[in-house]
CSV table of C-alpha atoms in Angstrom, one decimal:
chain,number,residue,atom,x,y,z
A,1,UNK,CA,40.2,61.2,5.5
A,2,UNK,CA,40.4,61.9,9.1
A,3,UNK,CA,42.0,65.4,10.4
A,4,UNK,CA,43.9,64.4,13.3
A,5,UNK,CA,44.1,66.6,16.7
A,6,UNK,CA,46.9,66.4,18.3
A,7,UNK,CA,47.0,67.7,21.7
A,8,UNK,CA,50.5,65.6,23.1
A,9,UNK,CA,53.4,66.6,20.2
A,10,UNK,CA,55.4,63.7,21.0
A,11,UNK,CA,52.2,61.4,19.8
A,12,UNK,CA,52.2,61.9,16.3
A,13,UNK,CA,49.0,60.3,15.1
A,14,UNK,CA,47.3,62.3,18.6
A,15,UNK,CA,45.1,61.2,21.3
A,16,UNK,CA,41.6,62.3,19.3
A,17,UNK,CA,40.8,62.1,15.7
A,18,UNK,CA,38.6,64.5,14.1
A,19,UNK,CA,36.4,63.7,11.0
A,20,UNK,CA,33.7,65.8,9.9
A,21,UNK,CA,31.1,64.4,6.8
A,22,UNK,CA,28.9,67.1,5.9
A,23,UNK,CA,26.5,68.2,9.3
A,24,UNK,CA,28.0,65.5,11.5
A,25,UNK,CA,31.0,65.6,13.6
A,26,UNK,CA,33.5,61.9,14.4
A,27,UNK,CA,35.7,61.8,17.4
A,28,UNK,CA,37.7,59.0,17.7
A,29,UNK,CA,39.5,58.6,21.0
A,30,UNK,CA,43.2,57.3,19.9
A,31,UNK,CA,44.3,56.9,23.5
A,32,UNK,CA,45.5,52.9,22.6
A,33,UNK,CA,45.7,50.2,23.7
A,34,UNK,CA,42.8,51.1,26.3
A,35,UNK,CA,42.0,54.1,25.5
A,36,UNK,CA,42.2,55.5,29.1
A,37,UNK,CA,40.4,59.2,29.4
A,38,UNK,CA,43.6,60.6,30.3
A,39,UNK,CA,44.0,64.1,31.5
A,40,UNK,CA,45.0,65.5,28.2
A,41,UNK,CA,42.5,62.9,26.3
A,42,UNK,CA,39.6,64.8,28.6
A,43,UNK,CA,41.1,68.0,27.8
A,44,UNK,CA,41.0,67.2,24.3
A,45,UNK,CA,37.6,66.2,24.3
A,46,UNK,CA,35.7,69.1,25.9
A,47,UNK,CA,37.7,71.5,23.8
A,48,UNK,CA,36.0,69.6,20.3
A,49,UNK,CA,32.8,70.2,22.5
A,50,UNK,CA,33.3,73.6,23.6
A,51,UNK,CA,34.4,74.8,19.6
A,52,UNK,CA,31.3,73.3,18.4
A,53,UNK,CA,28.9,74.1,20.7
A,54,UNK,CA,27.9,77.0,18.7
A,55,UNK,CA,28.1,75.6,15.5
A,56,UNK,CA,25.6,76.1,12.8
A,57,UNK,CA,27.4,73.5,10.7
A,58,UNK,CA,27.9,70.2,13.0
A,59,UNK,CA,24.3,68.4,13.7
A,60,UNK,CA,25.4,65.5,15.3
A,61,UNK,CA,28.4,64.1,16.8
A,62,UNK,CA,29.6,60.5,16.6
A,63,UNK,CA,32.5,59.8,19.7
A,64,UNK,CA,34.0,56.2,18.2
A,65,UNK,CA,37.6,54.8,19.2
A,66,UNK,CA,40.2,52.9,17.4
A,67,UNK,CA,41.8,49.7,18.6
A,68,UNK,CA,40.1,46.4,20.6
A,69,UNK,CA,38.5,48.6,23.5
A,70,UNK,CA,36.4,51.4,23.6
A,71,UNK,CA,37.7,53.0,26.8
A,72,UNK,CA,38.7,51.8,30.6
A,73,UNK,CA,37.7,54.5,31.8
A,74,UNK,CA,40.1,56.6,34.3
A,75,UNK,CA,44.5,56.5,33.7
A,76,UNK,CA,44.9,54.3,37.0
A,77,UNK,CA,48.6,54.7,36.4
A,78,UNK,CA,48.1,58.0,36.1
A,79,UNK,CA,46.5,58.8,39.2
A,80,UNK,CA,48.3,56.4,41.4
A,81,UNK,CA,51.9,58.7,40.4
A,82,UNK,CA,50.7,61.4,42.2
A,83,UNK,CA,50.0,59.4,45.8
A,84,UNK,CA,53.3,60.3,46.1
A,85,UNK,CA,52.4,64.2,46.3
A,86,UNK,CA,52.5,65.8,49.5
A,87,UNK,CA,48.8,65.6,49.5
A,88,UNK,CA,48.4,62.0,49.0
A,89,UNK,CA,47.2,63.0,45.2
A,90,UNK,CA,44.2,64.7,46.2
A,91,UNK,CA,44.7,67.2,44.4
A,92,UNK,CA,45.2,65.2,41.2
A,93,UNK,CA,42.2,62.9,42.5
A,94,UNK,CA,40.0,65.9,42.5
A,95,UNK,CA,40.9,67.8,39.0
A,96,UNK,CA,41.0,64.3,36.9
A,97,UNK,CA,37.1,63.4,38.4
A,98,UNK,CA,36.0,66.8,38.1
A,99,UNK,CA,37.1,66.8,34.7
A,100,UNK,CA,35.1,63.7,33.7
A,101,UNK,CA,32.0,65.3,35.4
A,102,UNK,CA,32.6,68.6,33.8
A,103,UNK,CA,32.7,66.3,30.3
A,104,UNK,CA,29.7,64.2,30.7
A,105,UNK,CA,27.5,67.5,31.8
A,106,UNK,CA,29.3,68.9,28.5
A,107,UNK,CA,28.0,66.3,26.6
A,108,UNK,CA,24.6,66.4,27.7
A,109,UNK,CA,24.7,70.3,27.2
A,110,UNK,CA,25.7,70.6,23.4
A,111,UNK,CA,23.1,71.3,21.4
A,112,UNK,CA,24.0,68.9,19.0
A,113,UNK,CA,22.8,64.7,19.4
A,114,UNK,CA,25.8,63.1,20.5
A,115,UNK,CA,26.1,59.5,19.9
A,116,UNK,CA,28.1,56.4,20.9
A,117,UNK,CA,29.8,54.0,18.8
A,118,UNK,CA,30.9,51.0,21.0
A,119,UNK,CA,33.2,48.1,19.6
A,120,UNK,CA,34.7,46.7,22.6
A,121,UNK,CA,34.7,47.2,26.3
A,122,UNK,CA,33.3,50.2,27.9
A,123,UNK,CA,34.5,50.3,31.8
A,124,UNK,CA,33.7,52.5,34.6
A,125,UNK,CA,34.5,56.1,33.4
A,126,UNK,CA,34.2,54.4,29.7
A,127,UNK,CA,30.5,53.5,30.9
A,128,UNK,CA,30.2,56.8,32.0
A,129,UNK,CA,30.7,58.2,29.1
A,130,UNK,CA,28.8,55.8,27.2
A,131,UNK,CA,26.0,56.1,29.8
A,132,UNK,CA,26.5,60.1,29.3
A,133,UNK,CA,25.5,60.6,25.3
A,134,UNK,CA,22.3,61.0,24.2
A,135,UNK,CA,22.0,57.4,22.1
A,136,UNK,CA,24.4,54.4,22.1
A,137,UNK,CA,24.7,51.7,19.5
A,138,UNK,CA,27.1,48.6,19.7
A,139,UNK,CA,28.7,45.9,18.4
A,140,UNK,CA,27.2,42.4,19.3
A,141,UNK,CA,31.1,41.7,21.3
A,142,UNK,CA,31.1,44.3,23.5
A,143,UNK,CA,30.8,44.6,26.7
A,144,UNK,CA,30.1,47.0,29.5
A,145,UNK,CA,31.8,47.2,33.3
A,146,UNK,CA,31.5,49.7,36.7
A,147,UNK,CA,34.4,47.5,38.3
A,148,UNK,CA,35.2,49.7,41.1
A,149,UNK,CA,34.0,47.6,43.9
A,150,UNK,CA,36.7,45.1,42.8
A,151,UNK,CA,39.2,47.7,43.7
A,152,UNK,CA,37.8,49.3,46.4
A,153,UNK,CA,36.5,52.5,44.8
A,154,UNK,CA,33.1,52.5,44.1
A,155,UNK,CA,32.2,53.9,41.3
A,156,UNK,CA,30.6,57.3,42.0
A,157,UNK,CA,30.7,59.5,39.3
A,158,UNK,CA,30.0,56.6,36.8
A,159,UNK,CA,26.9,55.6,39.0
A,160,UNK,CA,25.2,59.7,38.3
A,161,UNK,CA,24.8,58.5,34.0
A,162,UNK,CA,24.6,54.9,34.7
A,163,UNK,CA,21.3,55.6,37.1
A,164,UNK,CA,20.0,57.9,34.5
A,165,UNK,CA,20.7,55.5,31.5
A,166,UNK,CA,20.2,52.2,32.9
A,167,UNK,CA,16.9,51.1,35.2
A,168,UNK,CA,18.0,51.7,38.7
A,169,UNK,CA,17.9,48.2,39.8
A,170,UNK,CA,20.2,47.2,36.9
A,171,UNK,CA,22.5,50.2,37.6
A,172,UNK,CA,22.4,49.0,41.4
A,173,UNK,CA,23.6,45.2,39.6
A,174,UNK,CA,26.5,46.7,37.9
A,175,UNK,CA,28.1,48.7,40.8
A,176,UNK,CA,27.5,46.0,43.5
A,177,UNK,CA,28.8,43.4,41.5
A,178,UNK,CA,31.2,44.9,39.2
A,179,UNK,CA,31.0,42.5,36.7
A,180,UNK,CA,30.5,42.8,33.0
A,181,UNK,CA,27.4,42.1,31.0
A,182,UNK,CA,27.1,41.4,27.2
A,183,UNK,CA,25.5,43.9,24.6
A,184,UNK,CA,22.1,42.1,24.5
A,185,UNK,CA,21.9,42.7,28.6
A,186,UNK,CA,23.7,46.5,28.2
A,187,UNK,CA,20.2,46.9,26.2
A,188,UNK,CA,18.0,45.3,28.5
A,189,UNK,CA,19.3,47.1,31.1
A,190,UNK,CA,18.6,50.5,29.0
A,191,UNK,CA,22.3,51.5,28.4
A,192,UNK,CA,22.5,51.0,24.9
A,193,UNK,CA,19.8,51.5,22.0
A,194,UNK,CA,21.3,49.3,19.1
A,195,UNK,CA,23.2,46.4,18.9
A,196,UNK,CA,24.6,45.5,15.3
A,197,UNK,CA,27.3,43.0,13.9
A,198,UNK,CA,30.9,44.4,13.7
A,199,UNK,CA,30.7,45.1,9.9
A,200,UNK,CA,27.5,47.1,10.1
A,201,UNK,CA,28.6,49.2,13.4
A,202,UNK,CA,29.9,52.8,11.5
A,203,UNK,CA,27.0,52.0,8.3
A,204,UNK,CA,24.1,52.0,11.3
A,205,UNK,CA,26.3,54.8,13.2
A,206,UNK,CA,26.2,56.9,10.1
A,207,UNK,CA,22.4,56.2,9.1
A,208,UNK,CA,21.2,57.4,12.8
A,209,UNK,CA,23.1,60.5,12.7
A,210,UNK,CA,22.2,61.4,9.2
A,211,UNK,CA,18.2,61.0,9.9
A,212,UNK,CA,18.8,63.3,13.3
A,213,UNK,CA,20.7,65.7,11.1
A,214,UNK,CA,17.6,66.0,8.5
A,215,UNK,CA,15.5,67.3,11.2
A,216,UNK,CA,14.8,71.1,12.4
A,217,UNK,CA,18.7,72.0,14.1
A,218,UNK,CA,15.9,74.2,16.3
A,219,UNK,CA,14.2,71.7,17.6
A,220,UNK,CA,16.8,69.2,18.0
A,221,UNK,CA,18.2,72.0,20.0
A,222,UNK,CA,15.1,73.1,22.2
A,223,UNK,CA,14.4,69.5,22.7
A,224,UNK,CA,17.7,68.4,23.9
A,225,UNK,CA,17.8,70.8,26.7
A,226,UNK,CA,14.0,70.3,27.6
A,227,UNK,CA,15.0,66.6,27.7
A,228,UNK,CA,17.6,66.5,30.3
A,229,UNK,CA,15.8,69.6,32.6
A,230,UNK,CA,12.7,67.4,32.6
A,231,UNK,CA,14.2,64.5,33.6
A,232,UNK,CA,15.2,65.3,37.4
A,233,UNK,CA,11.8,67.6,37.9
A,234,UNK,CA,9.2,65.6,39.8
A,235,UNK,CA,6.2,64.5,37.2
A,236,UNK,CA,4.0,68.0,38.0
A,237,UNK,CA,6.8,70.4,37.9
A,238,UNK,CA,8.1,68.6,34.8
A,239,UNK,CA,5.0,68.8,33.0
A,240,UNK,CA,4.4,72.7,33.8
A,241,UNK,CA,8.0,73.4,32.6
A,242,UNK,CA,7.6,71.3,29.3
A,243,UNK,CA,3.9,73.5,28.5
A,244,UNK,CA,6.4,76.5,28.3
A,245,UNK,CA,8.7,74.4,26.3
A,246,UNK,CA,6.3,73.4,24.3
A,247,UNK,CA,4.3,76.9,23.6
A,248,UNK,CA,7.3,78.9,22.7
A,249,UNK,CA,8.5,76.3,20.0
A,250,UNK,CA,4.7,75.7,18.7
A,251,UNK,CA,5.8,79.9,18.1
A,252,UNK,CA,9.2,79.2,16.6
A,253,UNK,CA,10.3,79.8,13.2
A,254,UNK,CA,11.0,76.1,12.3
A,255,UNK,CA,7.5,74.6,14.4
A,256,UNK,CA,5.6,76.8,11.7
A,257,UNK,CA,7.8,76.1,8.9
A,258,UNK,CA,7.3,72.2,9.9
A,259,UNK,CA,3.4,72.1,10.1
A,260,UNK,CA,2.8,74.3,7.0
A,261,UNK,CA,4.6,71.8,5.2
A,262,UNK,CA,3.2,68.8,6.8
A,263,UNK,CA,-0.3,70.5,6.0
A,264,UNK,CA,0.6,71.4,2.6
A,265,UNK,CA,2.3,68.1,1.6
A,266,UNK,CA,5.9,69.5,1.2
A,267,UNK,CA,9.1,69.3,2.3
A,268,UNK,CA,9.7,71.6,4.7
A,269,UNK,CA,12.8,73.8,4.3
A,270,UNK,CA,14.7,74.5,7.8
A,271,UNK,CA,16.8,77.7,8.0
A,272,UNK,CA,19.9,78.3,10.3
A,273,UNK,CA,19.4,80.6,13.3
């Protein structure tokens, strides 16, 4: 049964659900019916991040949602309350998109795999965040959205994970035209990894983050941050960082664990740091 985290009192079932089975880690964002990422629902979010960052328990973490849509990104309403505001909202404007920011950068930062489960639509800062974790595996109905050009407001911060998820010219696509694309184009486009009928979403979900959670939690850990530092070095520079990557896990407890046992035809037997 799911432990529920409530971070609004007067919401009694709360805005993020919290399951944990064994190594791995589910967050279901409760925010219904659209699941908007809310101030407090962002809030909520990076402070499940934040308590397991340094976790020697949770390998992987699943973020899912309940109801008909996976999220529609910013609270519009929200936002537009506070034009009002002697500042026009900029204030508001600015803490609500840093927060996002500061949330997708969390994501790629844990040391643990996050991964998305997608049943539904996933638009503009609900791409983002889809675009943001490190694998993404959806149902064959949903669908995926940067609308901001519809509305005048281009969607910036979404476009930093979409370019890095998605091929640029298909990034380019979804931003210029705002208009959704399917599941089987999401994954031609590079923004998803799996697509999977409805009844099989949370069985797959659950199989990819129990093989991740078998492996060495040091490497997954060394390898996640090499990933994403790698990924904005140009080719040379990336290469020369990745050597020293490389060389000082080849000397790591786990790396020498891992070959010994491939070498001796064992299983190998990871240990905790």
């Amino acid at each position: 049964m799911a432990d529920v985290v409530s971070f609004r009192k007067e919401e009694p079932n709360g805005l993020l659900l919290r399951e944990v089975n064994g190594p791995v880690l589910r967050l279901t964002l409760n925010n219904q019916p659209a699941n908007v990422l809310s101030i407090a629902l962002m809030e909520a979010l990076l402070a499940e991040f934040d308590s397991v960052a340094s976790s020697k328990d949770i390998k992987v973490i699943v973020i899912a949602a309940a109801g008909k849509l996976f999220s529609a990104g910013h609270d519009l309403k929200e936002m537009t309350l506070h034009r009002t505001d002697e500042d026009c909202g900029r204030a508001f404007f600015e803490r609500t998109i840093r927060l996002a920011a500061d949330l997708m950068l969390k994501i790629t930062r844990v040391p643990q795999a996050v991964i998305a489960e997608i049943d539904g639509l996933a638009t503009a800062a609900g791409c983002q965040l889809v675009a943001s974790c490190d694998l993404a595996i959806c149902t064959d109905s949903s669908t995926f959205c940067t609308p901001g050009v519809n509305i005048g407001l281009f969607c910036s911060t979404p476009m930093v994970a979409l370019s890095r998820a998605a091929h640029r010219k298909q990034a380019m696509e979804m931003l210029l035209t705002g208009e959704t694309i399917d599941a089987s184009t999401a994954k031609d486009f590079g923004l998803v990894n799996r697509i999977v009928p409805k009844q099989y979403l949370r069985q797959v979900v659950d199989k990819y983050a129990a093989v991740i959670a078998s492996k060495s939690p040091q490497a997954l850990k060394i390898g996640k941050e090499a990933f994403y530092r790698q990924a904005d070095l140009p080719m040379a520079e990336a290469y020369d960082y990745a050597v020293g990557v490389m060389v000082e896990n080849m000397l790591a407890r786990d790396a020498e664990e891992g070959i010994g046992a491939f070498l001796g035809k064992r299983m190998p037997e990871w240990k905790e740091d």
